[in-house]
Amino acid sequence: MKDYNYFNTLLVQNVGTKVRAIAPTITSSAAFGYEDAQEAESIFKGEVANPLYARVGNPTTTKLETIVAKMEGGLAAVATSSGMGALAMVMTAYLKAEDEVLCIGGFFGGTYTLVNETMKRFGVQSSFCGIEEYEQIEERLKSGINMVLIESVGNPSLELPDLPKIIELCNQYETLLVVDNTVTPLTLRPLEMGADIVIHSTTKAMSGHSAALGGIAVFRAIKENDKLYHEKYAHLHPIVNKMQKKAMIAIAKKRAMRDMGMSANAHGSFLTMLGLETLALRLQRVNESIPILVKILNEKLPSNITVSHPSLETNRYHQRFKSNFNEACGPIITLECNNKERAFELLNNLKLVTQTANIGDNRTLALHMASTIYRDFDKATQKYLGVSDGLIRISVGLEDPKVIAEDFLQAIL
Ligand code: PLP
């Protein structure tokens, strides 16, 4: 990870412009006029970089894409209408019927249903492995699966995978690896570590204000002897051969964005950039607050409620938290209340914290998992995803950590 200062400089300087309007300009036009028929042809051919039509790109969104690509160390990015839009774009662009996705670890509910229900209806198969089940993971990779999907930190399971090891395996078996890095922007840079595609819900920490729904996928450049030249990706070869270095972006745009229109809108992209300016500052604050908050809760909660977070020495991921994650794994902590009634009572007694289905907000948020995002799943699936009847997910915000702790403690007593 690069330090917060690096990103504080990079982000404010890239969002701002030095001359004339210094804030990003919102270009809210859906269509763009061409100089003449020749220019129209050149734009559609991809030879001239002027805007074509807002479904496939908008100047405000292009600026956002350039900043996030730099931030993630990728070649380029494609912004989408939501985080689910980014996942749907990547899956539909890169996969076809009878391909298989391997999902490693626990997942956000929408991602789980996208893979396990929606993509399945269109013939894309899926299999699931725990983050430490390396033998099973290797077996699936050997069998020739087409894509691996993993969250950098399980939401809400708080599992911390050994990402370098998973990346090494995917590269060994020439399999595309997609990392959902929503929970750990800046902290982890999976493309630099060797992953192929990084996606984010920008609705979360990147914005911080909950004022804009959005997503983004960031892509690496195609290399010599790229894994995409493998026979299992033969359906992508015409684009790879034609577009070469930039093929991964063309695959996303031409095989998903153009035909399905999960496009970002200019106003949303503008709001997301306003959030990006302060992302590093806000992350630093949250990452410093969490161990303070978790320590207080761990000491003061009654024995029938436990706080969970990798910063605790007793947590099974504590060592990995320190080594691979540089002691920062996003805004989530969880409370196990052991039953739904106790969880509801605690939530309803909160005075400061907001009950809502988001994470990464500037405000501290909390939500009972089993009755909301995970309500459509059976018990076995909930268990696999790390959700129990008494689980509350908390997303820690910018408030004084002692004041956040007081709110939870007063809600119990
Ligand atoms: N990925 C993760 C890890 C998430 O937490 C979420 C949303 O909660 C998403 C993807 C989906 O993002 P969005 O709500 O912007 O569609």
PDB file of N, CA, C and O in Angstrom, residues 327-398:
ATOM      1  N   GLU A 327      -2.917  -3.223   8.894  1.00  0.00           N
ATOM      2  CA  GLU A 327      -3.804  -2.827  10.008  1.00  0.00           C
ATOM      3  C   GLU A 327      -4.968  -1.945   9.557  1.00  0.00           C
ATOM      4  O   GLU A 327      -5.353  -1.004  10.265  1.00  0.00           O
ATOM      5  N   ALA A 328      -5.509  -2.204   8.383  1.00  0.00           N
ATOM      6  CA  ALA A 328      -6.664  -1.438   7.899  1.00  0.00           C
ATOM      7  C   ALA A 328      -7.485  -2.326   6.975  1.00  0.00           C
ATOM      8  O   ALA A 328      -7.013  -2.700   5.903  1.00  0.00           O
ATOM      9  N   CYS A 329      -8.695  -2.690   7.413  1.00  0.00           N
ATOM     10  CA  CYS A 329      -9.496  -3.561   6.527  1.00  0.00           C
ATOM     11  C   CYS A 329     -10.903  -3.025   6.334  1.00  0.00           C
ATOM     12  O   CYS A 329     -11.851  -3.788   6.223  1.00  0.00           O
ATOM     13  N   GLY A 330     -11.040  -1.704   6.262  1.00  0.00           N
ATOM     14  CA  GLY A 330     -12.329  -1.119   5.922  1.00  0.00           C
ATOM     15  C   GLY A 330     -13.154  -0.737   7.134  1.00  0.00           C
ATOM     16  O   GLY A 330     -12.698  -0.857   8.269  1.00  0.00           O
ATOM     17  N   PRO A 331     -14.385  -0.249   6.885  1.00  0.00           N
ATOM     18  CA  PRO A 331     -15.173   0.363   7.958  1.00  0.00           C
ATOM     19  C   PRO A 331     -16.053  -0.609   8.762  1.00  0.00           C
ATOM     20  O   PRO A 331     -16.708  -0.193   9.705  1.00  0.00           O
ATOM     21  N   ILE A 332     -16.051  -1.900   8.385  1.00  0.00           N
ATOM     22  CA  ILE A 332     -17.031  -2.812   9.001  1.00  0.00           C
ATOM     23  C   ILE A 332     -16.517  -3.431  10.303  1.00  0.00           C
ATOM     24  O   ILE A 332     -15.382  -3.913  10.368  1.00  0.00           O
ATOM     25  N   ILE A 333     -17.366  -3.401  11.323  1.00  0.00           N
ATOM     26  CA  ILE A 333     -17.177  -4.268  12.493  1.00  0.00           C
ATOM     27  C   ILE A 333     -18.532  -4.953  12.715  1.00  0.00           C
ATOM     28  O   ILE A 333     -19.545  -4.499  12.171  1.00  0.00           O
ATOM     29  N   THR A 334     -18.564  -6.049  13.435  1.00  0.00           N
ATOM     30  CA  THR A 334     -19.870  -6.687  13.658  1.00  0.00           C
ATOM     31  C   THR A 334     -20.094  -6.952  15.145  1.00  0.00           C
ATOM     32  O   THR A 334     -19.149  -7.084  15.927  1.00  0.00           O
ATOM     33  N   LEU A 335     -21.388  -7.010  15.500  1.00  0.00           N
ATOM     34  CA  LEU A 335     -21.787  -7.385  16.859  1.00  0.00           C
ATOM     35  C   LEU A 335     -22.605  -8.655  16.769  1.00  0.00           C
ATOM     36  O   LEU A 335     -23.558  -8.722  15.981  1.00  0.00           O
ATOM     37  N   GLU A 336     -22.237  -9.661  17.540  1.00  0.00           N
ATOM     38  CA  GLU A 336     -23.032 -10.888  17.617  1.00  0.00           C
ATOM     39  C   GLU A 336     -23.894 -10.795  18.871  1.00  0.00           C
ATOM     40  O   GLU A 336     -23.385 -10.823  19.995  1.00  0.00           O
ATOM     41  N   CYS A 337     -25.206 -10.641  18.676  1.00  0.00           N
ATOM     42  CA  CYS A 337     -26.126 -10.486  19.817  1.00  0.00           C
ATOM     43  C   CYS A 337     -26.776 -11.809  20.203  1.00  0.00           C
ATOM     44  O   CYS A 337     -27.596 -11.852  21.113  1.00  0.00           O
ATOM     45  N   ASN A 338     -26.484 -12.851  19.440  1.00  0.00           N
ATOM     46  CA  ASN A 338     -26.947 -14.221  19.707  1.00  0.00           C
ATOM     47  C   ASN A 338     -28.425 -14.479  19.470  1.00  0.00           C
ATOM     48  O   ASN A 338     -28.831 -15.628  19.447  1.00  0.00           O
ATOM     49  N   ASN A 339     -29.241 -13.471  19.332  1.00  0.00           N
ATOM     50  CA  ASN A 339     -30.608 -13.683  18.824  1.00  0.00           C
ATOM     51  C   ASN A 339     -31.160 -12.380  18.237  1.00  0.00           C
ATOM     52  O   ASN A 339     -30.649 -11.291  18.522  1.00  0.00           O
ATOM     53  N   LYS A 340     -32.203 -12.555  17.446  1.00  0.00           N
ATOM     54  CA  LYS A 340     -32.768 -11.419  16.704  1.00  0.00           C
ATOM     55  C   LYS A 340     -33.371 -10.367  17.652  1.00  0.00           C
ATOM     56  O   LYS A 340     -33.221  -9.167  17.446  1.00  0.00           O
ATOM     57  N   GLU A 341     -34.059 -10.835  18.712  1.00  0.00           N
ATOM     58  CA  GLU A 341     -34.750  -9.907  19.616  1.00  0.00           C
ATOM     59  C   GLU A 341     -33.744  -8.943  20.253  1.00  0.00           C
ATOM     60  O   GLU A 341     -33.974  -7.742  20.324  1.00  0.00           O
ATOM     61  N   ARG A 342     -32.628  -9.511  20.743  1.00  0.00           N
ATOM     62  CA  ARG A 342     -31.626  -8.665  21.397  1.00  0.00           C
ATOM     63  C   ARG A 342     -31.016  -7.685  20.383  1.00  0.00           C
ATOM     64  O   ARG A 342     -30.788  -6.515  20.692  1.00  0.00           O
ATOM     65  N   ALA A 343     -30.814  -8.166  19.162  1.00  0.00           N
ATOM     66  CA  ALA A 343     -30.236  -7.297  18.118  1.00  0.00           C
ATOM     67  C   ALA A 343     -31.202  -6.152  17.802  1.00  0.00           C
ATOM     68  O   ALA A 343     -30.793  -4.983  17.704  1.00  0.00           O
ATOM     69  N   PHE A 344     -32.489  -6.459  17.679  1.00  0.00           N
ATOM     70  CA  PHE A 344     -33.485  -5.420  17.365  1.00  0.00           C
ATOM     71  C   PHE A 344     -33.562  -4.391  18.494  1.00  0.00           C
ATOM     72  O   PHE A 344     -33.658  -3.188  18.256  1.00  0.00           O
ATOM     73  N   GLU A 345     -33.549  -4.890  19.727  1.00  0.00           N
ATOM     74  CA  GLU A 345     -33.660  -3.998  20.886  1.00  0.00           C
ATOM     75  C   GLU A 345     -32.478  -3.014  20.897  1.00  0.00           C
ATOM     76  O   GLU A 345     -32.653  -1.802  21.064  1.00  0.00           O
ATOM     77  N   LEU A 346     -31.269  -3.581  20.663  1.00  0.00           N
ATOM     78  CA  LEU A 346     -30.080  -2.727  20.651  1.00  0.00           C
ATOM     79  C   LEU A 346     -30.195  -1.663  19.543  1.00  0.00           C
ATOM     80  O   LEU A 346     -29.997  -0.475  19.778  1.00  0.00           O
ATOM     81  N   LEU A 347     -30.549  -2.113  18.353  1.00  0.00           N
ATOM     82  CA  LEU A 347     -30.637  -1.173  17.215  1.00  0.00           C
ATOM     83  C   LEU A 347     -31.654  -0.070  17.498  1.00  0.00           C
ATOM     84  O   LEU A 347     -31.418   1.104  17.212  1.00  0.00           O
ATOM     85  N   ASN A 348     -32.780  -0.462  18.076  1.00  0.00           N
ATOM     86  CA  ASN A 348     -33.847   0.527  18.285  1.00  0.00           C
ATOM     87  C   ASN A 348     -33.545   1.498  19.424  1.00  0.00           C
ATOM     88  O   ASN A 348     -34.179   2.549  19.532  1.00  0.00           O
ATOM     89  N   ASN A 349     -32.561   1.160  20.262  1.00  0.00           N
ATOM     90  CA  ASN A 349     -32.172   2.076  21.350  1.00  0.00           C
ATOM     91  C   ASN A 349     -31.061   3.043  20.933  1.00  0.00           C
ATOM     92  O   ASN A 349     -30.683   3.919  21.705  1.00  0.00           O
ATOM     93  N   LEU A 350     -30.519   2.867  19.728  1.00  0.00           N
ATOM     94  CA  LEU A 350     -29.412   3.742  19.294  1.00  0.00           C
ATOM     95  C   LEU A 350     -29.922   5.170  19.081  1.00  0.00           C
ATOM     96  O   LEU A 350     -30.994   5.376  18.508  1.00  0.00           O
ATOM     97  N   LYS A 351     -29.136   6.141  19.562  1.00  0.00           N
ATOM     98  CA  LYS A 351     -29.554   7.542  19.421  1.00  0.00           C
ATOM     99  C   LYS A 351     -28.789   8.253  18.309  1.00  0.00           C
ATOM    100  O   LYS A 351     -29.316   9.130  17.636  1.00  0.00           O
ATOM    101  N   LEU A 352     -27.515   7.869  18.135  1.00  0.00           N
ATOM    102  CA  LEU A 352     -26.638   8.574  17.198  1.00  0.00           C
ATOM    103  C   LEU A 352     -26.555   7.852  15.853  1.00  0.00           C
ATOM    104  O   LEU A 352     -26.614   8.461  14.783  1.00  0.00           O
ATOM    105  N   VAL A 353     -26.432   6.544  15.926  1.00  0.00           N
ATOM    106  CA  VAL A 353     -26.134   5.729  14.744  1.00  0.00           C
ATOM    107  C   VAL A 353     -27.382   5.572  13.867  1.00  0.00           C
ATOM    108  O   VAL A 353     -28.491   5.439  14.376  1.00  0.00           O
ATOM    109  N   THR A 354     -27.171   5.579  12.542  1.00  0.00           N
ATOM    110  CA  THR A 354     -28.280   5.473  11.580  1.00  0.00           C
ATOM    111  C   THR A 354     -28.453   4.022  11.138  1.00  0.00           C
ATOM    112  O   THR A 354     -27.475   3.361  10.790  1.00  0.00           O
ATOM    113  N   GLN A 355     -29.698   3.540  11.141  1.00  0.00           N
ATOM    114  CA  GLN A 355     -29.963   2.187  10.633  1.00  0.00           C
ATOM    115  C   GLN A 355     -30.199   2.286   9.129  1.00  0.00           C
ATOM    116  O   GLN A 355     -31.200   2.844   8.690  1.00  0.00           O
ATOM    117  N   THR A 356     -29.282   1.748   8.352  1.00  0.00           N
ATOM    118  CA  THR A 356     -29.482   1.730   6.898  1.00  0.00           C
ATOM    119  C   THR A 356     -28.620   0.657   6.233  1.00  0.00           C
ATOM    120  O   THR A 356     -27.704   0.112   6.854  1.00  0.00           O
ATOM    121  N   ALA A 357     -28.930   0.381   4.949  1.00  0.00           N
ATOM    122  CA  ALA A 357     -28.249  -0.692   4.211  1.00  0.00           C
ATOM    123  C   ALA A 357     -27.100  -0.153   3.383  1.00  0.00           C
ATOM    124  O   ALA A 357     -27.035  -0.376   2.186  1.00  0.00           O
ATOM    125  N   ASN A 358     -26.189   0.581   3.983  1.00  0.00           N
ATOM    126  CA  ASN A 358     -25.020   1.035   3.245  1.00  0.00           C
ATOM    127  C   ASN A 358     -23.787   0.845   4.131  1.00  0.00           C
ATOM    128  O   ASN A 358     -23.925   0.574   5.337  1.00  0.00           O
ATOM    129  N   ILE A 359     -22.613   0.963   3.544  1.00  0.00           N
ATOM    130  CA  ILE A 359     -21.361   0.973   4.321  1.00  0.00           C
ATOM    131  C   ILE A 359     -20.477   2.082   3.756  1.00  0.00           C
ATOM    132  O   ILE A 359     -20.742   2.604   2.672  1.00  0.00           O
ATOM    133  N   GLY A 360     -19.432   2.441   4.497  1.00  0.00           N
ATOM    134  CA  GLY A 360     -18.462   3.419   3.993  1.00  0.00           C
ATOM    135  C   GLY A 360     -18.962   4.849   4.034  1.00  0.00           C
ATOM    136  O   GLY A 360     -18.357   5.735   3.436  1.00  0.00           O
ATOM    137  N   ASP A 361     -20.054   5.088   4.749  1.00  0.00           N
ATOM    138  CA  ASP A 361     -20.599   6.449   4.846  1.00  0.00           C
ATOM    139  C   ASP A 361     -19.804   7.254   5.875  1.00  0.00           C
ATOM    140  O   ASP A 361     -19.163   6.691   6.760  1.00  0.00           O
ATOM    141  N   ASN A 362     -19.888   8.587   5.772  1.00  0.00           N
ATOM    142  CA  ASN A 362     -19.241   9.456   6.761  1.00  0.00           C
ATOM    143  C   ASN A 362     -19.867   9.286   8.148  1.00  0.00           C
ATOM    144  O   ASN A 362     -19.238   9.560   9.158  1.00  0.00           O
ATOM    145  N   ARG A 363     -21.160   8.895   8.163  1.00  0.00           N
ATOM    146  CA  ARG A 363     -21.851   8.637   9.427  1.00  0.00           C
ATOM    147  C   ARG A 363     -21.711   7.168   9.803  1.00  0.00           C
ATOM    148  O   ARG A 363     -21.596   6.325   8.906  1.00  0.00           O
ATOM    149  N   THR A 364     -21.790   6.849  11.076  1.00  0.00           N
ATOM    150  CA  THR A 364     -21.792   5.447  11.482  1.00  0.00           C
ATOM    151  C   THR A 364     -23.180   4.864  11.226  1.00  0.00           C
ATOM    152  O   THR A 364     -24.201   5.475  11.546  1.00  0.00           O
ATOM    153  N   LEU A 365     -23.181   3.679  10.601  1.00  0.00           N
ATOM    154  CA  LEU A 365     -24.428   3.012  10.211  1.00  0.00           C
ATOM    155  C   LEU A 365     -24.477   1.629  10.865  1.00  0.00           C
ATOM    156  O   LEU A 365     -23.438   1.039  11.156  1.00  0.00           O
ATOM    157  N   ALA A 366     -25.687   1.123  11.057  1.00  0.00           N
ATOM    158  CA  ALA A 366     -25.824  -0.238  11.584  1.00  0.00           C
ATOM    159  C   ALA A 366     -27.045  -0.897  10.955  1.00  0.00           C
ATOM    160  O   ALA A 366     -27.990  -0.218  10.557  1.00  0.00           O
ATOM    161  N   LEU A 367     -26.992  -2.234  10.871  1.00  0.00           N
ATOM    162  CA  LEU A 367     -28.112  -2.964  10.265  1.00  0.00           C
ATOM    163  C   LEU A 367     -28.108  -4.417  10.742  1.00  0.00           C
ATOM    164  O   LEU A 367     -27.046  -5.038  10.843  1.00  0.00           O
ATOM    165  N   HIS A 368     -29.316  -4.922  11.011  1.00  0.00           N
ATOM    166  CA  HIS A 368     -29.463  -6.355  11.314  1.00  0.00           C
ATOM    167  C   HIS A 368     -29.420  -7.101   9.982  1.00  0.00           C
ATOM    168  O   HIS A 368     -30.172  -6.786   9.062  1.00  0.00           O
ATOM    169  N   MET A 369     -28.527  -8.066   9.845  1.00  0.00           N
ATOM    170  CA  MET A 369     -28.281  -8.691   8.542  1.00  0.00           C
ATOM    171  C   MET A 369     -29.355  -9.695   8.111  1.00  0.00           C
ATOM    172  O   MET A 369     -29.861  -9.650   6.996  1.00  0.00           O
ATOM    173  N   ALA A 370     -29.705 -10.647   9.016  1.00  0.00           N
ATOM    174  CA  ALA A 370     -30.560 -11.767   8.592  1.00  0.00           C
ATOM    175  C   ALA A 370     -31.958 -11.316   8.163  1.00  0.00           C
ATOM    176  O   ALA A 370     -32.574 -11.946   7.300  1.00  0.00           O
ATOM    177  N   SER A 371     -32.468 -10.220   8.755  1.00  0.00           N
ATOM    178  CA  SER A 371     -33.846  -9.801   8.426  1.00  0.00           C
ATOM    179  C   SER A 371     -33.882  -8.809   7.265  1.00  0.00           C
ATOM    180  O   SER A 371     -34.965  -8.408   6.847  1.00  0.00           O
ATOM    181  N   THR A 372     -32.711  -8.410   6.747  1.00  0.00           N
ATOM    182  CA  THR A 372     -32.706  -7.392   5.684  1.00  0.00           C
ATOM    183  C   THR A 372     -32.018  -7.935   4.415  1.00  0.00           C
ATOM    184  O   THR A 372     -32.619  -8.698   3.678  1.00  0.00           O
ATOM    185  N   ILE A 373     -30.736  -7.604   4.225  1.00  0.00           N
ATOM    186  CA  ILE A 373     -30.039  -7.972   2.977  1.00  0.00           C
ATOM    187  C   ILE A 373     -30.048  -9.486   2.735  1.00  0.00           C
ATOM    188  O   ILE A 373     -30.138  -9.941   1.597  1.00  0.00           O
ATOM    189  N   TYR A 374     -29.997 -10.276   3.817  1.00  0.00           N
ATOM    190  CA  TYR A 374     -29.866 -11.730   3.663  1.00  0.00           C
ATOM    191  C   TYR A 374     -31.173 -12.461   3.923  1.00  0.00           C
ATOM    192  O   TYR A 374     -31.178 -13.671   4.102  1.00  0.00           O
ATOM    193  N   ARG A 375     -32.308 -11.724   3.923  1.00  0.00           N
ATOM    194  CA  ARG A 375     -33.578 -12.337   4.309  1.00  0.00           C
ATOM    195  C   ARG A 375     -34.050 -13.399   3.310  1.00  0.00           C
ATOM    196  O   ARG A 375     -34.776 -14.323   3.670  1.00  0.00           O
ATOM    197  N   ASP A 376     -33.643 -13.304   2.046  1.00  0.00           N
ATOM    198  CA  ASP A 376     -34.121 -14.259   1.038  1.00  0.00           C
ATOM    199  C   ASP A 376     -33.315 -15.559   1.022  1.00  0.00           C
ATOM    200  O   ASP A 376     -33.609 -16.454   0.241  1.00  0.00           O
ATOM    201  N   PHE A 377     -32.277 -15.665   1.863  1.00  0.00           N
ATOM    202  CA  PHE A 377     -31.422 -16.852   1.821  1.00  0.00           C
ATOM    203  C   PHE A 377     -31.808 -17.855   2.905  1.00  0.00           C
ATOM    204  O   PHE A 377     -32.205 -17.458   4.009  1.00  0.00           O
ATOM    205  N   ASP A 378     -31.644 -19.165   2.598  1.00  0.00           N
ATOM    206  CA  ASP A 378     -31.930 -20.166   3.632  1.00  0.00           C
ATOM    207  C   ASP A 378     -30.805 -20.135   4.677  1.00  0.00           C
ATOM    208  O   ASP A 378     -29.763 -19.496   4.477  1.00  0.00           O
ATOM    209  N   LYS A 379     -31.037 -20.861   5.761  1.00  0.00           N
ATOM    210  CA  LYS A 379     -30.099 -20.801   6.907  1.00  0.00           C
ATOM    211  C   LYS A 379     -28.687 -21.245   6.528  1.00  0.00           C
ATOM    212  O   LYS A 379     -27.698 -20.658   6.957  1.00  0.00           O
ATOM    213  N   ALA A 380     -28.607 -22.314   5.689  1.00  0.00           N
ATOM    214  CA  ALA A 380     -27.278 -22.837   5.318  1.00  0.00           C
ATOM    215  C   ALA A 380     -26.502 -21.784   4.522  1.00  0.00           C
ATOM    216  O   ALA A 380     -25.305 -21.576   4.742  1.00  0.00           O
ATOM    217  N   THR A 381     -27.197 -21.103   3.610  1.00  0.00           N
ATOM    218  CA  THR A 381     -26.520 -20.073   2.809  1.00  0.00           C
ATOM    219  C   THR A 381     -26.113 -18.905   3.695  1.00  0.00           C
ATOM    220  O   THR A 381     -25.005 -18.369   3.583  1.00  0.00           O
ATOM    221  N   GLN A 382     -27.021 -18.513   4.596  1.00  0.00           N
ATOM    222  CA  GLN A 382     -26.689 -17.418   5.522  1.00  0.00           C
ATOM    223  C   GLN A 382     -25.425 -17.775   6.300  1.00  0.00           C
ATOM    224  O   GLN A 382     -24.532 -16.947   6.470  1.00  0.00           O
ATOM    225  N   LYS A 383     -25.360 -19.031   6.744  1.00  0.00           N
ATOM    226  CA  LYS A 383     -24.198 -19.457   7.538  1.00  0.00           C
ATOM    227  C   LYS A 383     -22.926 -19.361   6.686  1.00  0.00           C
ATOM    228  O   LYS A 383     -21.901 -18.829   7.131  1.00  0.00           O
ATOM    229  N   TYR A 384     -23.008 -19.835   5.432  1.00  0.00           N
ATOM    230  CA  TYR A 384     -21.840 -19.768   4.538  1.00  0.00           C
ATOM    231  C   TYR A 384     -21.387 -18.314   4.347  1.00  0.00           C
ATOM    232  O   TYR A 384     -20.197 -18.019   4.271  1.00  0.00           O
ATOM    233  N   LEU A 385     -22.371 -17.402   4.311  1.00  0.00           N
ATOM    234  CA  LEU A 385     -22.038 -16.000   4.074  1.00  0.00           C
ATOM    235  C   LEU A 385     -21.672 -15.260   5.370  1.00  0.00           C
ATOM    236  O   LEU A 385     -21.436 -14.058   5.353  1.00  0.00           O
ATOM    237  N   GLY A 386     -21.663 -15.990   6.483  1.00  0.00           N
ATOM    238  CA  GLY A 386     -21.240 -15.404   7.759  1.00  0.00           C
ATOM    239  C   GLY A 386     -22.346 -14.661   8.484  1.00  0.00           C
ATOM    240  O   GLY A 386     -22.067 -13.785   9.311  1.00  0.00           O
ATOM    241  N   VAL A 387     -23.608 -15.006   8.169  1.00  0.00           N
ATOM    242  CA  VAL A 387     -24.734 -14.275   8.772  1.00  0.00           C
ATOM    243  C   VAL A 387     -25.478 -15.182   9.753  1.00  0.00           C
ATOM    244  O   VAL A 387     -25.915 -16.268   9.388  1.00  0.00           O
ATOM    245  N   SER A 388     -25.623 -14.693  10.995  1.00  0.00           N
ATOM    246  CA  SER A 388     -26.385 -15.439  12.002  1.00  0.00           C
ATOM    247  C   SER A 388     -27.598 -14.601  12.408  1.00  0.00           C
ATOM    248  O   SER A 388     -27.685 -13.421  12.067  1.00  0.00           O
ATOM    249  N   ASP A 389     -28.524 -15.212  13.174  1.00  0.00           N
ATOM    250  CA  ASP A 389     -29.775 -14.512  13.571  1.00  0.00           C
ATOM    251  C   ASP A 389     -29.509 -13.238  14.355  1.00  0.00           C
ATOM    252  O   ASP A 389     -30.290 -12.299  14.316  1.00  0.00           O
ATOM    253  N   GLY A 390     -28.392 -13.224  15.119  1.00  0.00           N
ATOM    254  CA  GLY A 390     -28.153 -12.075  16.003  1.00  0.00           C
ATOM    255  C   GLY A 390     -27.104 -11.095  15.480  1.00  0.00           C
ATOM    256  O   GLY A 390     -26.654 -10.220  16.213  1.00  0.00           O
ATOM    257  N   LEU A 391     -26.742 -11.214  14.202  1.00  0.00           N
ATOM    258  CA  LEU A 391     -25.620 -10.402  13.696  1.00  0.00           C
ATOM    259  C   LEU A 391     -26.047  -8.990  13.289  1.00  0.00           C
ATOM    260  O   LEU A 391     -26.950  -8.804  12.474  1.00  0.00           O
ATOM    261  N   ILE A 392     -25.324  -8.011  13.845  1.00  0.00           N
ATOM    262  CA  ILE A 392     -25.487  -6.611  13.416  1.00  0.00           C
ATOM    263  C   ILE A 392     -24.198  -6.192  12.719  1.00  0.00           C
ATOM    264  O   ILE A 392     -23.100  -6.407  13.250  1.00  0.00           O
ATOM    265  N   ARG A 393     -24.345  -5.603  11.518  1.00  0.00           N
ATOM    266  CA  ARG A 393     -23.165  -5.041  10.835  1.00  0.00           C
ATOM    267  C   ARG A 393     -23.108  -3.545  11.131  1.00  0.00           C
ATOM    268  O   ARG A 393     -24.116  -2.851  11.017  1.00  0.00           O
ATOM    269  N   ILE A 394     -21.929  -3.096  11.526  1.00  0.00           N
ATOM    270  CA  ILE A 394     -21.738  -1.660  11.780  1.00  0.00           C
ATOM    271  C   ILE A 394     -20.722  -1.149  10.763  1.00  0.00           C
ATOM    272  O   ILE A 394     -19.698  -1.788  10.523  1.00  0.00           O
ATOM    273  N   SER A 395     -21.008  -0.002  10.166  1.00  0.00           N
ATOM    274  CA  SER A 395     -20.027   0.657   9.319  1.00  0.00           C
ATOM    275  C   SER A 395     -19.594   1.928  10.047  1.00  0.00           C
ATOM    276  O   SER A 395     -20.402   2.832  10.277  1.00  0.00           O
ATOM    277  N   VAL A 396     -18.341   1.961  10.431  1.00  0.00           N
ATOM    278  CA  VAL A 396     -17.857   3.047  11.292  1.00  0.00           C
ATOM    279  C   VAL A 396     -17.605   4.314  10.461  1.00  0.00           C
ATOM    280  O   VAL A 396     -17.003   4.260   9.387  1.00  0.00           O
ATOM    281  N   GLY A 397     -18.094   5.428  10.987  1.00  0.00           N
ATOM    282  CA  GLY A 397     -17.970   6.711  10.291  1.00  0.00           C
ATOM    283  C   GLY A 397     -16.916   7.615  10.918  1.00  0.00           C
ATOM    284  O   GLY A 397     -15.979   7.149  11.580  1.00  0.00           O
ATOM    285  N   LEU A 398     -17.093   8.910  10.730  1.00  0.00           N
ATOM    286  CA  LEU A 398     -16.061   9.888  11.110  1.00  0.00           C
ATOM    287  C   LEU A 398     -16.231  10.462  12.515  1.00  0.00           C
ATOM    288  O   LEU A 398     -15.399  11.253  12.969  1.00  0.00           O
TER     289      LEU A 398
END
